[in-house]
Structure formats: C-alpha cells, structure tokens
Coordinates of C-alpha atoms and ligand atoms in Angstrom, one line a residue:
M51 CA -1.3 -64.6 37.2
K52 CA -0.9 -60.9 38.1
K53 CA 1.6 -60.6 35.1
G54 CA -1.1 -62.0 32.8
I55 CA -3.7 -59.4 33.9
L56 CA -1.1 -56.6 33.5
K57 CA -0.3 -57.7 30.0
V58 CA -4.0 -57.7 29.0
L59 CA -4.4 -54.2 30.5
M60 CA -1.3 -52.9 28.6
L61 CA -2.7 -54.3 25.4
V62 CA -6.1 -52.7 25.9
L63 CA -4.4 -49.4 26.8
S64 CA -2.2 -49.4 23.7
I65 CA -5.1 -50.2 21.4
F66 CA -6.9 -47.2 22.9
L67 CA -3.9 -44.9 22.5
I68 CA -3.3 -46.0 18.9
G69 CA -6.9 -45.2 18.2
C70 CA -6.5 -41.7 19.6
G71 CA -3.1 -41.0 18.0
G72 CA -4.3 -41.9 14.5
D73 CA -6.8 -39.1 14.7
K74 CA -4.9 -35.8 14.3
E75 CA -7.9 -33.6 14.9
K76 CA -8.3 -32.2 18.4
K77 CA -11.1 -33.6 20.5
D78 CA -12.9 -31.4 23.0
G79 CA -15.4 -33.0 25.3
G80 CA -16.0 -35.8 22.8
Q81 CA -16.6 -33.3 20.0
T82 CA -14.3 -33.4 16.9
K83 CA -12.9 -29.9 16.2
A84 CA -12.0 -28.8 12.7
P85 CA -8.3 -27.8 12.2
E86 CA -7.8 -24.2 13.3
K87 CA -8.3 -21.5 10.6
K88 CA -5.7 -18.8 10.4
I89 CA -7.3 -15.3 10.4
I90 CA -5.2 -12.5 8.9
K91 CA -6.5 -8.9 9.1
M92 CA -5.8 -6.6 6.1
S93 CA -5.8 -2.9 7.0
M94 CA -5.9 0.1 4.7
K95 CA -6.7 3.8 4.5
F96 CA -8.7 3.4 1.3
V97 CA -12.5 3.8 1.5
D98 CA -14.7 1.2 -0.1
D99 CA -15.5 3.4 -3.0
E100 CA -11.9 3.6 -4.0
Q101 CA -10.5 1.1 -6.6
T102 CA -7.7 -0.2 -4.5
A103 CA -10.2 -1.2 -1.8
K104 CA -12.5 -2.8 -4.3
T105 CA -9.6 -4.8 -5.9
L106 CA -8.4 -6.0 -2.5
H107 CA -11.8 -7.0 -1.3
E108 CA -11.9 -9.1 -4.5
V109 CA -8.4 -10.5 -3.9
A110 CA -9.3 -11.5 -0.4
N111 CA -12.5 -13.2 -1.6
K112 CA -10.6 -15.2 -4.1
I113 CA -7.9 -16.2 -1.5
N114 CA -10.6 -17.1 1.0
E115 CA -12.5 -19.1 -1.5
R116 CA -9.3 -21.1 -2.5
L117 CA -8.1 -21.6 1.1
K118 CA -11.5 -21.8 2.7
D119 CA -10.7 -24.5 5.3
N120 CA -7.5 -23.1 6.6
L121 CA -7.0 -19.4 6.1
E122 CA -9.2 -16.3 5.9
I123 CA -8.2 -12.7 5.1
Q124 CA -10.5 -10.1 6.7
V125 CA -10.4 -6.7 5.0
F126 CA -10.7 -3.5 7.0
T127 CA -11.0 -0.3 4.9
G128 CA -11.1 3.5 5.7
G129 CA -8.8 3.3 8.6
Q130 CA -11.1 1.2 10.9
L131 CA -7.9 -0.5 12.2
P132 CA -4.5 1.1 12.6
I133 CA -3.0 2.4 9.3
G134 CA 0.3 4.0 8.2
K135 CA 3.1 3.7 10.8
D136 CA 0.9 1.9 13.3
S137 CA -0.1 -0.7 10.7
M138 CA 3.6 -1.4 9.8
E139 CA 4.3 -1.8 13.5
Q140 CA 1.7 -4.7 13.6
V141 CA 3.6 -6.3 10.7
V142 CA 7.0 -5.9 12.2
G143 CA 5.7 -7.1 15.6
G144 CA 4.6 -10.4 14.0
A145 CA 0.8 -10.0 14.2
N146 CA -1.5 -11.9 11.8
W147 CA -1.7 -8.7 9.7
I148 CA -1.4 -7.4 6.2
S149 CA -0.6 -3.7 5.8
V150 CA -1.6 -1.8 2.7
D151 CA -0.2 1.7 2.9
G152 CA 2.2 4.2 1.3
I153 CA 5.7 2.9 0.4
N154 CA 7.0 5.7 2.6
F155 CA 6.0 3.7 5.7
L156 CA 8.2 0.9 4.4
G157 CA 10.8 3.5 3.9
D158 CA 10.8 4.1 7.7
Y159 CA 12.5 0.7 8.0
I160 CA 14.5 0.7 4.7
P161 CA 15.0 4.3 3.8
D162 CA 16.0 3.6 0.1
Y163 CA 12.4 2.7 -0.7
N164 CA 11.6 6.4 -0.4
A165 CA 14.2 7.1 -3.1
V166 CA 12.4 4.7 -5.4
V167 CA 9.2 6.6 -5.1
G168 CA 10.9 10.1 -5.1
P169 CA 9.3 13.1 -6.7
M170 CA 9.2 13.6 -10.5
L171 CA 10.9 10.3 -11.3
Y172 CA 8.4 8.5 -13.5
N173 CA 6.6 9.6 -16.6
T174 CA 4.3 6.5 -16.8
F175 CA 2.9 3.8 -14.6
D176 CA 4.8 1.2 -16.7
E177 CA 8.1 2.8 -15.9
Y178 CA 7.4 2.5 -12.2
L179 CA 6.1 -1.1 -12.5
A180 CA 9.3 -2.1 -14.4
M181 CA 11.3 -0.6 -11.5
T182 CA 9.6 -2.8 -9.0
K183 CA 10.9 -5.8 -10.9
S184 CA 14.5 -4.5 -11.0
D185 CA 17.3 -6.1 -9.0
L186 CA 17.6 -2.8 -7.2
V187 CA 14.1 -3.1 -5.7
K188 CA 14.4 -6.9 -5.3
N189 CA 17.5 -6.3 -3.1
L190 CA 15.5 -3.8 -1.0
N191 CA 12.8 -6.5 -0.5
T192 CA 15.5 -8.9 0.7
E193 CA 16.7 -6.2 3.1
A194 CA 13.1 -5.8 4.3
E195 CA 12.9 -9.5 5.1
K196 CA 15.9 -9.2 7.4
K197 CA 13.9 -6.6 9.3
G198 CA 10.9 -8.9 9.6
I199 CA 8.9 -7.6 6.7
K200 CA 7.8 -9.7 3.7
V201 CA 6.8 -7.4 0.7
L202 CA 3.9 -9.0 -1.1
S203 CA 3.5 -6.2 -3.7
L204 CA 4.6 -2.7 -4.5
D205 CA 2.4 -2.6 -7.6
Y206 CA -0.9 -1.3 -6.3
L207 CA -0.7 2.2 -7.7
F208 CA -3.5 4.7 -7.6
G209 CA -2.2 7.5 -9.9
F210 CA 0.1 10.5 -10.0
R211 CA -0.7 13.1 -7.3
S212 CA -1.5 16.7 -8.1
M213 CA -2.6 19.8 -6.1
L214 CA -6.3 20.3 -5.1
T215 CA -6.8 23.8 -3.8
E216 CA -9.2 26.7 -4.0
K217 CA -7.0 28.8 -6.3
E218 CA -5.3 27.8 -9.5
I219 CA -1.6 26.8 -9.1
K220 CA 0.8 27.4 -12.0
T221 CA 4.2 27.9 -10.4
P222 CA 5.9 27.2 -7.1
E223 CA 5.2 30.9 -6.3
D224 CA 1.5 30.2 -6.3
L225 CA 1.9 27.7 -3.4
K226 CA 3.6 30.2 -1.1
G227 CA 1.9 30.3 2.3
L228 CA -0.7 27.6 1.4
K229 CA -1.1 24.9 4.1
I230 CA -1.3 21.7 2.1
R231 CA -2.2 18.4 3.7
V232 CA 0.3 15.6 3.2
P233 CA 0.5 12.0 4.6
N234 CA 2.8 11.8 7.7
S235 CA 6.0 11.3 5.7
Q236 CA 9.3 13.1 5.5
L237 CA 9.4 12.5 1.8
Y238 CA 6.1 14.3 1.3
M239 CA 7.0 17.0 3.7
L240 CA 10.2 17.9 2.0
T241 CA 8.7 17.5 -1.5
L242 CA 5.8 19.9 -0.8
E243 CA 8.1 22.3 1.0
A244 CA 10.5 22.3 -2.0
M245 CA 7.5 23.0 -4.3
G246 CA 6.8 26.1 -2.3
A247 CA 3.9 25.0 0.0
N248 CA 3.6 24.8 3.7
P249 CA 3.1 21.0 4.2
T250 CA 0.8 19.9 7.0
P251 CA 0.7 16.2 7.9
L252 CA -2.8 15.0 8.7
P253 CA -4.5 11.5 8.5
F254 CA -6.7 11.4 5.4
T255 CA -9.8 10.8 7.5
E256 CA -9.4 14.3 8.9
V257 CA -8.8 16.1 5.6
Y258 CA -12.5 16.9 4.7
S259 CA -13.2 18.5 8.0
G260 CA -9.7 20.0 8.1
I261 CA -10.5 22.0 5.0
Q262 CA -13.9 23.0 6.2
Q263 CA -12.3 24.2 9.5
K264 CA -9.4 25.9 7.6
V265 CA -6.8 23.7 9.4
V266 CA -5.4 23.2 5.8
D267 CA -6.0 25.2 2.6
G268 CA -5.9 22.1 0.3
L269 CA -4.3 18.8 -0.3
E270 CA -2.4 16.8 -2.9
G271 CA -3.7 13.6 -4.2
S272 CA -4.6 11.5 -7.3
L273 CA -7.8 11.6 -9.3
M274 CA -8.7 8.2 -7.8
T275 CA -8.5 9.8 -4.3
I276 CA -10.2 13.0 -5.3
Y277 CA -13.2 11.3 -6.8
G278 CA -13.3 8.2 -4.6
T279 CA -13.2 10.1 -1.3
K280 CA -15.5 12.9 -2.5
I281 CA -12.9 15.4 -1.3
Y282 CA -13.8 17.4 -4.5
E283 CA -16.9 18.6 -2.6
V284 CA -14.7 21.0 -0.7
R285 CA -12.0 22.0 -3.2
K286 CA -12.4 22.6 -7.0
Q287 CA -9.1 23.4 -8.6
V288 CA -6.8 20.5 -9.7
S289 CA -3.4 21.7 -10.8
L290 CA -1.6 18.9 -12.6
T291 CA 1.8 18.9 -10.9
N292 CA 2.0 15.0 -11.0
H293 CA 4.8 15.4 -8.4
L294 CA 4.6 11.9 -6.7
L295 CA 3.1 8.6 -7.6
G296 CA 0.4 7.3 -5.3
V297 CA 1.3 3.7 -4.7
S298 CA 0.9 1.2 -1.8
A299 CA 3.2 -1.4 -0.3
I300 CA 1.4 -4.6 0.7
T301 CA 3.3 -6.2 3.5
I302 CA 3.1 -9.1 6.0
S303 CA 5.2 -10.2 8.9
N304 CA 8.1 -12.4 7.6
K305 CA 7.6 -14.7 10.6
V306 CA 3.9 -15.2 9.8
W307 CA 4.7 -15.7 6.1
N308 CA 7.2 -18.4 7.0
E309 CA 4.6 -20.2 9.1
L310 CA 2.2 -20.5 6.2
T311 CA 2.1 -23.6 4.1
D312 CA 3.6 -23.6 0.6
D313 CA 0.0 -23.8 -0.8
Q314 CA -1.2 -20.8 1.3
R315 CA 1.8 -18.8 0.2
K316 CA 1.3 -19.7 -3.5
V317 CA -2.4 -18.8 -3.4
I318 CA -1.8 -15.4 -1.6
E319 CA 1.1 -14.5 -4.0
E320 CA -0.9 -15.4 -7.1
E321 CA -4.1 -13.5 -6.1
I322 CA -2.2 -10.4 -5.0
Y323 CA -0.1 -10.4 -8.2
N324 CA -3.2 -10.8 -10.4
G325 CA -5.1 -8.2 -8.4
G326 CA -2.2 -5.7 -9.0
I327 CA -2.5 -6.1 -12.7
Y328 CA -6.2 -5.7 -12.6
N329 CA -5.9 -2.7 -10.3
T330 CA -3.6 -0.9 -12.8
S331 CA -5.8 -1.5 -15.8
E332 CA -8.9 -0.3 -13.8
T333 CA -6.9 2.8 -12.7
V334 CA -5.9 3.7 -16.2
K335 CA -9.5 3.4 -17.4
L336 CA -11.1 5.1 -14.4
E337 CA -8.7 8.1 -14.4
K338 CA -10.2 9.2 -17.7
E339 CA -13.7 8.6 -16.6
Y340 CA -13.2 10.4 -13.3
Q341 CA -11.7 13.4 -14.9
K342 CA -14.9 13.8 -17.0
K343 CA -17.1 13.2 -14.0
L344 CA -15.2 15.7 -11.9
E345 CA -15.4 18.3 -14.7
E346 CA -19.2 17.8 -14.7
L347 CA -19.1 18.3 -10.9
G348 CA -17.5 21.7 -11.4
V349 CA -13.8 20.7 -10.9
K350 CA -11.3 22.7 -13.1
F351 CA -8.1 21.1 -14.3
N352 CA -5.0 23.3 -14.9
E353 CA -1.7 22.7 -16.5
V354 CA 1.3 23.9 -14.5
D355 CA 4.8 25.2 -15.3
S356 CA 6.4 21.7 -15.0
V357 CA 9.9 23.0 -15.8
A358 CA 9.7 25.3 -12.7
F359 CA 8.4 22.5 -10.4
N360 CA 11.0 20.1 -11.7
K361 CA 13.7 22.6 -10.9
A362 CA 12.2 23.3 -7.4
I363 CA 12.4 19.6 -6.4
E364 CA 16.0 19.0 -7.6
K365 CA 17.5 19.5 -4.2
I366 CA 15.2 16.8 -2.6
Y367 CA 17.5 14.0 -3.6
S368 CA 20.4 15.3 -1.4
Q369 CA 18.3 15.9 1.7
F370 CA 18.0 12.3 3.0
P371 CA 21.1 11.4 5.1
K372 CA 19.7 7.9 5.6
W373 CA 19.7 7.0 1.9
T374 CA 22.5 4.9 0.6
P375 CA 25.0 7.2 -1.0
G376 CA 24.5 7.1 -4.8
I377 CA 21.1 5.5 -4.7
Y378 CA 19.5 8.3 -6.8
D379 CA 22.1 7.7 -9.5
Q380 CA 21.5 4.0 -9.4
I381 CA 17.8 4.6 -9.8
I382 CA 18.4 6.9 -12.8
V383 CA 20.7 4.2 -14.4
E384 CA 17.9 1.7 -13.9
L385 CA 15.2 4.1 -15.2
N386 CA 17.3 4.8 -18.4
K387 CA 17.6 1.0 -19.0
I388 CA 13.8 0.7 -18.6
R389 CA 13.3 3.6 -21.0
N390 CA 15.7 2.3 -23.6
K391 CA 14.1 -1.2 -23.8
Ligands
G3P185 O1 -8.3 7.2 1.0 C1 -7.2 8.0 1.0 C2 -6.3 7.6 -0.1 O2 -6.8 7.6 -1.4 C3 -5.1 8.5 -0.2 O3 -4.4 8.6 1.1 O4 -2.8 9.3 2.7 O5 -2.0 8.6 0.4 O6 -3.2 10.7 0.7 P1 -3.0 9.4 1.2

C-alpha cells in the first residue's frame, strides 16, 4: 500500500520536473526572465564630431539591431571611459570591452605593430590597408591572440598626421625647442624627437587647455582631428610633414570573443569590416572638405622640406630593441610587393 503511494508521488514529481526542465528560460518568483543580454562597452578617444566616432556609432547601431535579443554594444566617446593603455588593460583583463585606440597601444603587447605604423612608411591609405591584409600583419594578429587580444580591425584610419603650431615649419631646424604634444607612445616620442621637436605626452582631452596655458606649443595630428576637435581655434599653421598615419586598432578580449556565438561573431566582424570601408571613403572625402573649411577659418597650410624630414627619421628604425630583428626590412619587402602590384 505504502509502495503504491510512493510510486504515485514519484510519478507526480517527475512530471513536474520534466515540465520545469523543458523550459530553458530562468524563472524568478514565478516570472519568466528573458535570456541574458551581453553588454559590451566600446571606448574611444574620438569626440562625437569626428568621423571615426560617427562611423562606430553607426556600426554599433547595426550590430545592436541585428543581435537585439542577445548582445548590445554601448559606445563611449571622448574618453568618458578609460582610453589608451588603460583601455587595452580592460581588453587583456577579459572585460566585456572593445578598445578603439592607437595601434601603438597594441604595440605595448606586440612591439612589432609599432614597426608596421612607423614614420614615413606609406604614401597612400591604400598601401597601409594592403599591409593590414598581409601575412606579416596576420601573423602579428595571431601573436596578439596568444596574449589574450583579438584584433577586430586595424583599418580605421583618420589621416596622415602633420604639425599644428603657431609658426610655419619647413625643416627640422624650425621645430627646435618647440614642445609638441604627442600621444603617450614611445614611437611618437622618438619620431618627434628625431624630427627636431621636444615631444610632450599629454592626453588629447588636455591639449586645448595645454596650448592656452603654454604647457605645449603645438601638436601633431590629422586634418580629421584638427577640424573635428576644433583644436584649430588655438593654432593656425599646418605644416604638412605627414610623418605618421593616424589609425586605430579595434580590439576585444580573446576570451570574451570565444564566448560569443558564431552568429554574434559573424555579425560583429561583418559590421566592423563594412564600417572600416565606409570610414576610409568618408575620410578621403572629408579631408578635402575640411582643408577648405579650415582655410576659411584662417588656417594656413605649408609644404615642408620632406627630404630633410625623411632623413631626420631614418635612425628611428634602429631604436627599438624590442622589435624583431629585421622587421623593418620585412615591412619594406611587403611594401614593395604592394607597390608593384
Ligand atoms: O580625438 C582625438 C583624436 O582625433 C586624436 O587623438 O591621441 O591620436 O592624437 P591622438
């Protein structure tokens, strides 16, 4: 008799448990909860008026639209959240985080990336964009993965960087004694030093007031930066040294990346890739527009003695003990292949 009651109880219990198990959604106090949405923060130095920020807002919107139930990318511009070295630390530490910042910060982990964006290497955006598709750079991306960093793109360029000062610069001599703001990067420090300046690292958010308070005499940056951040309001001479290419690395933690579903990874990759192409075409178009607008705003553009500046930076490529021996020569071989295609 007792056995019969026990059997009935077991049956009722198992029907109840099957009912619960069939429903994968979590229940909380009788309420059905939607599956958890993954929130990933994207942090960048660019202000909302700059094209890279505009493009990445759009990229995030498209990703969020396509993955609306399960993933959301939240964009933080203008250094509202940690940027540069601190942003890369979030990535390496495995946070739900996408860093958008100079390739030099990726170079802190894999030094050869700095060689790929060294001074006076590229004549055109296309040359650089072909380099990011080379085996040489693909191998660096594989090395980065071993250090916990998944490189999503190296293609978000924002133009060649030139000098923005009070006086006209023609030769390295003209930069003597001038305190020029640079991002906090050894590559930038050594490059500007070789060009004759006194490089001063400063977060971009402090440059405007830094010029007003004479902490620095000027800066170096692209037309996209000069126009987009309104820094032209405090300095009016652009000297076209075109010494380094302004370009961002978009990175995410490799661990976070591997936890995403195939679909999430596909959508993120597609939208970031397409955004990169759009960003370049906008940059090409806007650089011309911005130069005109800047001239109307009283900014003067000067040609420089590029032979003298090229000669001045030659020594740079032997100043990085952490670079793989021969990396510069490998880059030149790759670049010649690109140019001969
Ligand atoms: O918003 C600032 C950006 O355009 C340039 O920053 O640090 O590369 O000079 P940075």
